[in-house]
């Protein structure tokens, strides 16, 4: 049965959990579909994650390969297709614990960067898994800064081949997934040289392992890069190329081509490359950042409703730790953030779809805005969610550190998202560059993209709030965020101008302002998130209690941001000291309000127990029983440790000290 | 140090490539050897043992930690001479290996909630130990799962039908000779954790397990043969141990953060990326302002915490001298202060280690960077020996108490003496406003005053809010809970003030001018960075003006550029040996890339050229599709 401590949390819900779930999914039909996919996968024992926490790196890799292979069979059986409506739920259901994710990127890069002939040649065997692909971009010495890559591809006119080389150790490909053990082919990014001239980074298809016996091809040195904080199931690899020759046709040539005589031809717009990056950054926000935060909130909040500790009132039962203000202050803002970023994901997705339609009509105007927003949001959301997951972990006390809580694995996985697909600080600076440019344009009256038109409306004002209830008005706080973002962007732009006018070189001035620039970019994203949350709430129908609770969450998200960044809002006196006390009071009131619906709010995320894989976070709240059962399954309790016979016994019998 | 590093017996394969079971085995092997060698070299001084141990295990936990760190000391402090005769020498000779079983599945920091019972049976003169619920199962004690054959168990004592609260009992749990659990004892390992792979943290369930009356540690409280309970003289004494252990955690915060800074700063000097000036070679990433902004404030914090740790240790030594002479007057303040400082420094270090790892980009994520290992080993200290939020609230309780004393006209002493000024300010309302211009942002002493004013304001605000809640006729507990976010902020401000004050005070003790100069820069950075991260507090209290905040932000960036020159030297000064650092990125010689390649080749996945998964899964799939 359900632990009564959790059951009574559910009885007092102020809204319908099922309706909220359906709304989050984008309709009841989606919910039905998602549940069907999850159910089909979780029922299949091959996809079980039951022993995951007890497995070694080798075992987890093998399980991931087994699951990936089995998934192909399963999809065929269920009639699911690669780009069908089920696909996004499949990934959610297997919880990413699967091999060959890079194979999909391999295929996508060929589809986007390859010519029609190349697509016809490579995609059919790849989709039949006749070959397994990877994507080799990052090197030991260079990551986000692509121009710095050092692998070379020299065109040899006489044999019509490219000769690929790793000229030094820092040029070794390092990190690509599926490359350490699995892949037979990979797309290698290398500096192209023709007749001694460098043409920059280009993609080449290179076979690295034999299709017969999987041994390495001549000239190839490849292997696994060793253990990481997580992703033990993925064989991230290294690759060294020694005079590896590939035919001229293996350079992906939709946009650039080397002709037989060595003539270099460029066609189409380079901008499309940005579009690929943009699409990857937007697509990872939901699955890699928001979902883990939702899971962590589910685990920590359910556990906090079950764990009782110390007394709040003398003579009464020990209190649920969720009733402590300090515990609410840790968890509930994270819950609000999970919702806020879920809505931001919708916003970005919609903007992306619009941009995509424009690009298909050869209109690239929306690209800079899309690129800037996707960079900034990838950075802010992954960073926020990462720290949110860690807060959830630490809010579970000692038991949070047990792998069986599920939280350490969520954390060690999500932190990687701050680095991959562009290191966050560098991405924020890209956004900042766009903001400064837009601000300059706006202040000289030129037109700017829709998301930054607010920069034109610089008006030095004061926050009009008169009492703490005023701060529950979305207009009041959205305005405060807007004011703060404008102030940070304009003051940084002004400082940059000043430095340049005082004779400092442009790049130097930029470096001296980067701390502020990154802060300004974050402020912009924070503002858009609050604004979008408020607008989303406004559009909701008021029935079923959903709008009301969403409004509370929106207020909580916004006021938590002001409370935790008080100085930034007070700096020019926009919010006064007295007003800041009102913010704090309203914020603390909200914690107590949202507390009441905390469990139903995480229930609405609708994660199955299997997908949470947590002894602390199960739906029924039987925490301690489960923790004990799972611990007893640990292999350390099954086998007799060799350490006893070898070392402990002689030690206990005092034979060592007699030596 | 050299003794251990040059000893071939202590060498082993890189731990990153071993399974949990193998890591446990290695740790046990080394501990056994260590005990033998300690005897061989005749090392007996606790400080020397500590160093020897930390080099053998390279600062990592090991299964005998609780035996050496808790079991033996508890015997020394809480056992009667008769009990010491029975247990101490066998334990010293490791015939008895013990652990300290306090935490249960259902309760940690809140000790009074523990549920294990020890019921005295005068008929047999035994205690009957029981784990009456699932939540009462002992959970987490290190060395309990597989290693120990005894445990000091904390249980609620029942005698003559009454509960007398928590007491400590020596409980044998495994058969000497076979190492099998004794009848009535269920014991095992609690499974994999976030780090601590070499430690067999365990569970312990007792069913009507009987131990003789003489196994209760009775130096203070006693149960007489007929079941009469004799109360201990003072319960303040147990504070002493807690203060001591928490002071160790402050030191550990400093050390762990220093290690992470060493790795990140050395690596940032080796890694070149992108371009700062068009046409020039790629610069060291340490030259980027954003990178400096991530790392240097942490470097400053590592130095600050180092001084704080030393201060607590010294104060504790001084006070424990007094305790032995019966003077306990300073203990409450030190106890309150260490609770908060433990929380403050471990939180900062915890976040700081992660920041260092992120500053190393993708390679920081590889275990070869060594930072993941530092992190998972350190991060539990936010929870053990007192959960941090609860610790902050303990400090707050002391602060509120001191504030109440001041309001009722008494004077307080020690680190909280600034609260005395609050009453004076009320007489001179101009005082606060006048303060604004007096802060000199280049003078550490003046910045200490600014932090002091902030702490005073936040303590006062929290105390007033608490009073307001009480005026609403809420119960004491309820009022406290509704003010706890404010109270934690007040504690943090108080701790922050103490740290800035101690760092500043240290500067005048440095005789070497060049060292003093560079540490003054670090101290300024620590103080100014702290202000820039908490500008709201300083603005709201009118301690600093908008213009001054702008100056502070500017000055922080100037200091970054100044410290940049000495950054590598400042981490070299921590003097971590490469073996102890355990990091390919943080090597003293900076030969990062070639050694990463060497390291990766040893990965378990690389043992065979073609992985067995190819034959098992890949090949059949390719054949079928």
CSV table of C-alpha atoms in Angstrom, one decimal, chain A residues 53-54 57-58 61-62 65-66 69 100 128-130 132 140-143 145 169-170 172 174-175 181 212-214 216 223-231 238 307-310 312 314 318 323-326 329-330 390 393-394 397-399 401-404 408 411-413 415-416 418-419 423 425 495 507 511-516 563 566-567 570-573 577 580-581 588 624-625 627-628 631-632 634 636-637 641-644 646-648 651-654 656-657 659, chain B residues 16-17 20 24-25 28-29 32 36 39 93-95 97 105-108 110 134-135 137 139-140 146-147 149 177-179 186 188-194 203 205 271-278 282 287-290 293-294 347 350 354 357-358 361-363 365-367 372 375 379-380 383 387 389 477 481-485 488-489 535-536 539-540 546 549-550 554 557 593-594 596-597 599-601 603-606 608-611 613-614 616-619 621-622 625:
chain,number,residue,atom,x,y,z
A,53,UNK,CA,23.8,0.6,-9.8
A,54,UNK,CA,25.8,-2.6,-9.2
A,57,UNK,CA,31.9,-0.1,-16.7
A,58,UNK,CA,32.3,-3.2,-18.8
A,61,UNK,CA,28.6,-1.0,-21.8
A,62,UNK,CA,27.6,-4.4,-22.7
A,65,UNK,CA,24.8,-2.4,-26.6
A,66,UNK,CA,22.4,-5.3,-25.9
A,69,UNK,CA,20.3,-4.0,-30.5
A,100,UNK,CA,24.5,4.0,-30.6
A,128,UNK,CA,20.2,-1.3,-41.5
A,129,UNK,CA,23.2,-1.2,-39.0
A,130,UNK,CA,25.4,-2.8,-41.7
A,132,UNK,CA,27.8,1.7,-37.1
A,140,UNK,CA,42.3,16.3,-26.9
A,141,UNK,CA,43.4,19.9,-27.4
A,142,UNK,CA,40.3,21.6,-28.6
A,143,UNK,CA,36.6,21.5,-28.0
A,145,UNK,CA,36.6,26.4,-30.4
A,169,UNK,CA,49.1,14.3,-29.6
A,170,UNK,CA,46.7,17.2,-28.9
A,172,UNK,CA,43.9,13.1,-31.3
A,174,UNK,CA,38.9,12.5,-27.9
A,175,UNK,CA,35.4,12.0,-26.4
A,181,UNK,CA,34.6,0.1,-29.0
A,212,UNK,CA,34.3,-8.6,-41.0
A,213,UNK,CA,36.0,-9.0,-37.7
A,214,UNK,CA,35.8,-5.5,-36.1
A,216,UNK,CA,41.0,-1.7,-36.4
A,223,UNK,CA,40.1,2.9,-28.0
A,224,UNK,CA,38.1,3.9,-25.0
A,225,UNK,CA,39.1,7.0,-23.1
A,226,UNK,CA,38.6,5.5,-19.6
A,227,UNK,CA,36.1,6.0,-16.8
A,228,UNK,CA,34.2,9.3,-16.4
A,229,UNK,CA,31.9,10.7,-13.8
A,230,UNK,CA,29.0,8.9,-15.5
A,231,UNK,CA,28.1,7.6,-19.0
A,238,UNK,CA,40.0,8.3,-28.9
A,307,UNK,CA,10.9,11.4,6.1
A,308,UNK,CA,10.1,12.7,9.6
A,309,UNK,CA,12.7,14.4,11.7
A,310,UNK,CA,12.6,16.3,14.9
A,312,UNK,CA,7.9,21.2,15.3
A,314,UNK,CA,6.1,19.6,21.5
A,318,UNK,CA,8.0,14.2,14.5
A,323,UNK,CA,7.2,21.2,6.6
A,324,UNK,CA,10.5,22.9,7.5
A,325,UNK,CA,10.8,26.3,5.9
A,326,UNK,CA,14.5,25.7,5.1
A,329,UNK,CA,13.3,26.9,0.4
A,330,UNK,CA,15.6,24.4,-1.1
A,390,UNK,CA,22.5,18.9,-6.7
A,393,UNK,CA,20.5,15.5,-3.8
A,394,UNK,CA,21.8,17.4,-0.8
A,397,UNK,CA,20.5,14.1,3.7
A,398,UNK,CA,22.7,11.0,3.9
A,399,UNK,CA,20.4,8.8,1.9
A,401,UNK,CA,24.4,10.0,-1.4
A,402,UNK,CA,23.4,6.3,-1.8
A,403,UNK,CA,23.4,5.4,-5.5
A,404,UNK,CA,20.1,3.7,-4.7
A,408,UNK,CA,23.9,10.8,-7.8
A,411,UNK,CA,23.6,14.6,-11.1
A,412,UNK,CA,26.7,13.2,-12.6
A,413,UNK,CA,24.9,12.9,-15.9
A,415,UNK,CA,26.5,18.1,-15.2
A,416,UNK,CA,28.0,16.9,-18.5
A,418,UNK,CA,27.1,22.2,-19.1
A,419,UNK,CA,30.0,21.3,-21.3
A,423,UNK,CA,30.8,25.1,-23.1
A,425,UNK,CA,30.4,30.4,-20.6
A,495,UNK,CA,31.6,50.2,-20.7
A,507,UNK,CA,39.4,42.2,-28.4
A,511,UNK,CA,37.9,40.3,-22.6
A,512,UNK,CA,37.9,42.8,-19.9
A,513,UNK,CA,34.1,43.0,-20.0
A,514,UNK,CA,33.4,39.2,-20.3
A,515,UNK,CA,32.3,38.7,-16.7
A,516,UNK,CA,29.7,41.4,-17.0
A,563,UNK,CA,15.3,37.3,-3.6
A,566,UNK,CA,18.7,41.1,-4.6
A,567,UNK,CA,21.7,43.3,-5.2
A,570,UNK,CA,18.5,47.1,-6.0
A,571,UNK,CA,21.7,48.4,-7.6
A,572,UNK,CA,20.2,51.6,-9.3
A,573,UNK,CA,17.5,51.9,-6.7
A,577,UNK,CA,15.4,48.2,0.6
A,580,UNK,CA,13.1,44.1,-1.0
A,581,UNK,CA,11.6,43.2,2.4
A,588,UNK,CA,8.3,33.1,2.0
A,624,UNK,CA,12.9,2.5,4.2
A,625,UNK,CA,11.6,-1.0,3.3
A,627,UNK,CA,16.2,0.9,0.7
A,628,UNK,CA,16.8,-2.2,2.9
A,631,UNK,CA,20.9,-2.9,-0.3
A,632,UNK,CA,20.6,-6.6,0.5
A,634,UNK,CA,24.1,-5.6,-3.5
A,636,UNK,CA,28.9,-7.0,-1.9
A,637,UNK,CA,26.5,-8.9,0.3
A,641,UNK,CA,34.9,-10.7,0.0
A,642,UNK,CA,38.3,-12.0,-0.9
A,643,UNK,CA,39.6,-9.3,1.4
A,644,UNK,CA,38.6,-11.3,4.5
A,646,UNK,CA,43.6,-12.5,2.3
A,647,UNK,CA,44.0,-9.6,4.7
A,648,UNK,CA,41.4,-9.3,7.4
A,651,UNK,CA,45.1,-9.1,10.7
A,652,UNK,CA,42.4,-10.1,13.2
A,653,UNK,CA,44.4,-13.2,14.2
A,654,UNK,CA,47.3,-10.9,14.8
A,656,UNK,CA,50.8,-9.6,10.8
A,657,UNK,CA,52.0,-7.8,13.8
A,659,UNK,CA,56.1,-10.6,11.7
B,16,UNK,CA,39.8,4.6,-11.3
B,17,UNK,CA,40.0,1.3,-13.2
B,20,UNK,CA,34.1,-1.4,-6.0
B,24,UNK,CA,37.7,-2.3,-0.9
B,25,UNK,CA,40.2,-5.1,-1.1
B,28,UNK,CA,42.0,-3.3,3.3
B,29,UNK,CA,45.4,-4.5,2.0
B,32,UNK,CA,46.8,-4.0,7.1
B,36,UNK,CA,52.2,-3.4,10.4
B,39,UNK,CA,54.6,-0.9,14.4
B,93,UNK,CA,46.2,-5.0,18.4
B,94,UNK,CA,43.3,-5.2,15.9
B,95,UNK,CA,42.0,-8.5,17.3
B,97,UNK,CA,38.0,-4.1,14.9
B,105,UNK,CA,17.9,4.6,8.5
B,106,UNK,CA,15.3,7.0,9.9
B,107,UNK,CA,17.4,9.5,11.8
B,108,UNK,CA,20.7,11.2,11.4
B,110,UNK,CA,18.4,14.6,15.1
B,134,UNK,CA,12.8,-0.8,9.8
B,135,UNK,CA,13.8,2.8,10.4
B,137,UNK,CA,18.2,-0.3,11.5
B,139,UNK,CA,22.7,2.6,8.5
B,140,UNK,CA,25.8,4.2,7.1
B,146,UNK,CA,32.2,-6.3,6.0
B,147,UNK,CA,35.2,-5.3,8.2
B,149,UNK,CA,33.6,-7.5,14.5
B,177,UNK,CA,37.7,-16.7,14.0
B,178,UNK,CA,35.1,-17.2,11.4
B,179,UNK,CA,33.9,-13.6,11.0
B,186,UNK,CA,21.9,-9.1,10.8
B,188,UNK,CA,25.8,-6.2,5.7
B,189,UNK,CA,26.9,-3.5,3.2
B,190,UNK,CA,24.5,-0.8,2.2
B,191,UNK,CA,25.4,-0.9,-1.5
B,192,UNK,CA,27.1,1.5,-3.9
B,193,UNK,CA,27.3,5.2,-3.1
B,194,UNK,CA,28.4,8.5,-4.7
B,203,UNK,CA,23.7,-1.8,8.2
B,205,UNK,CA,19.8,-5.0,12.8
B,271,UNK,CA,45.5,24.6,-22.1
B,272,UNK,CA,45.5,27.0,-25.0
B,273,UNK,CA,42.3,27.8,-26.7
B,274,UNK,CA,40.7,30.2,-29.2
B,275,UNK,CA,42.1,33.7,-29.8
B,276,UNK,CA,42.3,36.8,-27.8
B,277,UNK,CA,44.2,38.9,-30.3
B,278,UNK,CA,43.6,38.3,-34.0
B,282,UNK,CA,46.0,30.7,-28.9
B,287,UNK,CA,44.3,34.6,-19.5
B,288,UNK,CA,40.5,34.8,-20.0
B,289,UNK,CA,38.8,37.0,-17.5
B,290,UNK,CA,35.9,34.6,-17.2
B,293,UNK,CA,36.7,35.0,-12.3
B,294,UNK,CA,35.8,31.3,-11.8
B,347,UNK,CA,29.2,24.4,1.2
B,350,UNK,CA,31.6,21.7,-2.3
B,354,UNK,CA,32.5,21.6,-9.0
B,357,UNK,CA,36.0,20.8,-12.5
B,358,UNK,CA,33.7,22.7,-14.9
B,361,UNK,CA,35.9,21.8,-19.6
B,362,UNK,CA,35.2,18.3,-20.9
B,363,UNK,CA,38.4,16.8,-19.6
B,365,UNK,CA,34.6,15.3,-16.5
B,366,UNK,CA,37.0,12.4,-17.1
B,367,UNK,CA,38.1,10.6,-13.9
B,372,UNK,CA,35.4,13.9,-9.7
B,375,UNK,CA,34.2,15.9,-5.2
B,379,UNK,CA,30.6,16.2,-0.8
B,380,UNK,CA,29.2,14.0,2.0
B,383,UNK,CA,25.7,16.1,5.5
B,387,UNK,CA,23.5,18.4,8.3
B,389,UNK,CA,21.2,23.6,7.4
B,477,UNK,CA,8.8,26.0,17.5
B,481,UNK,CA,10.4,27.5,11.7
B,482,UNK,CA,8.8,30.5,10.0
B,483,UNK,CA,11.9,32.5,10.5
B,484,UNK,CA,14.4,29.9,9.7
B,485,UNK,CA,15.3,31.2,6.2
B,488,UNK,CA,20.2,30.8,8.1
B,489,UNK,CA,21.1,34.1,6.3
B,535,UNK,CA,25.4,43.3,-2.9
B,536,UNK,CA,21.7,43.2,-1.8
B,539,UNK,CA,22.9,48.0,-0.2
B,540,UNK,CA,19.9,47.3,1.9
B,546,UNK,CA,25.6,52.1,-5.5
B,549,UNK,CA,29.3,48.6,-5.4
B,550,UNK,CA,30.3,49.5,-8.9
B,554,UNK,CA,35.6,46.9,-10.9
B,557,UNK,CA,38.3,42.4,-11.9
B,593,UNK,CA,48.0,15.4,-23.2
B,594,UNK,CA,50.5,12.6,-23.6
B,596,UNK,CA,46.0,11.4,-20.7
B,597,UNK,CA,46.7,9.1,-23.6
B,599,UNK,CA,46.1,6.7,-18.8
B,600,UNK,CA,43.3,5.9,-21.3
B,601,UNK,CA,45.2,3.0,-22.7
B,603,UNK,CA,41.0,1.5,-19.3
B,604,UNK,CA,39.2,-1.8,-18.7
B,605,UNK,CA,37.3,-1.5,-21.9
B,606,UNK,CA,40.6,-1.5,-23.7
B,608,UNK,CA,41.1,-6.6,-25.6
B,609,UNK,CA,41.3,-5.0,-29.1
B,610,UNK,CA,37.8,-6.3,-30.1
B,611,UNK,CA,35.3,-6.1,-27.2
B,613,UNK,CA,30.1,-7.3,-27.1
B,614,UNK,CA,31.0,-7.4,-30.8
B,616,UNK,CA,27.8,-11.3,-28.6
B,617,UNK,CA,25.5,-8.6,-29.9
B,618,UNK,CA,26.8,-6.5,-32.8
B,619,UNK,CA,27.7,-9.2,-35.2
B,621,UNK,CA,22.5,-8.0,-35.3
B,622,UNK,CA,24.3,-7.1,-38.5
B,625,UNK,CA,19.0,-7.0,-40.3
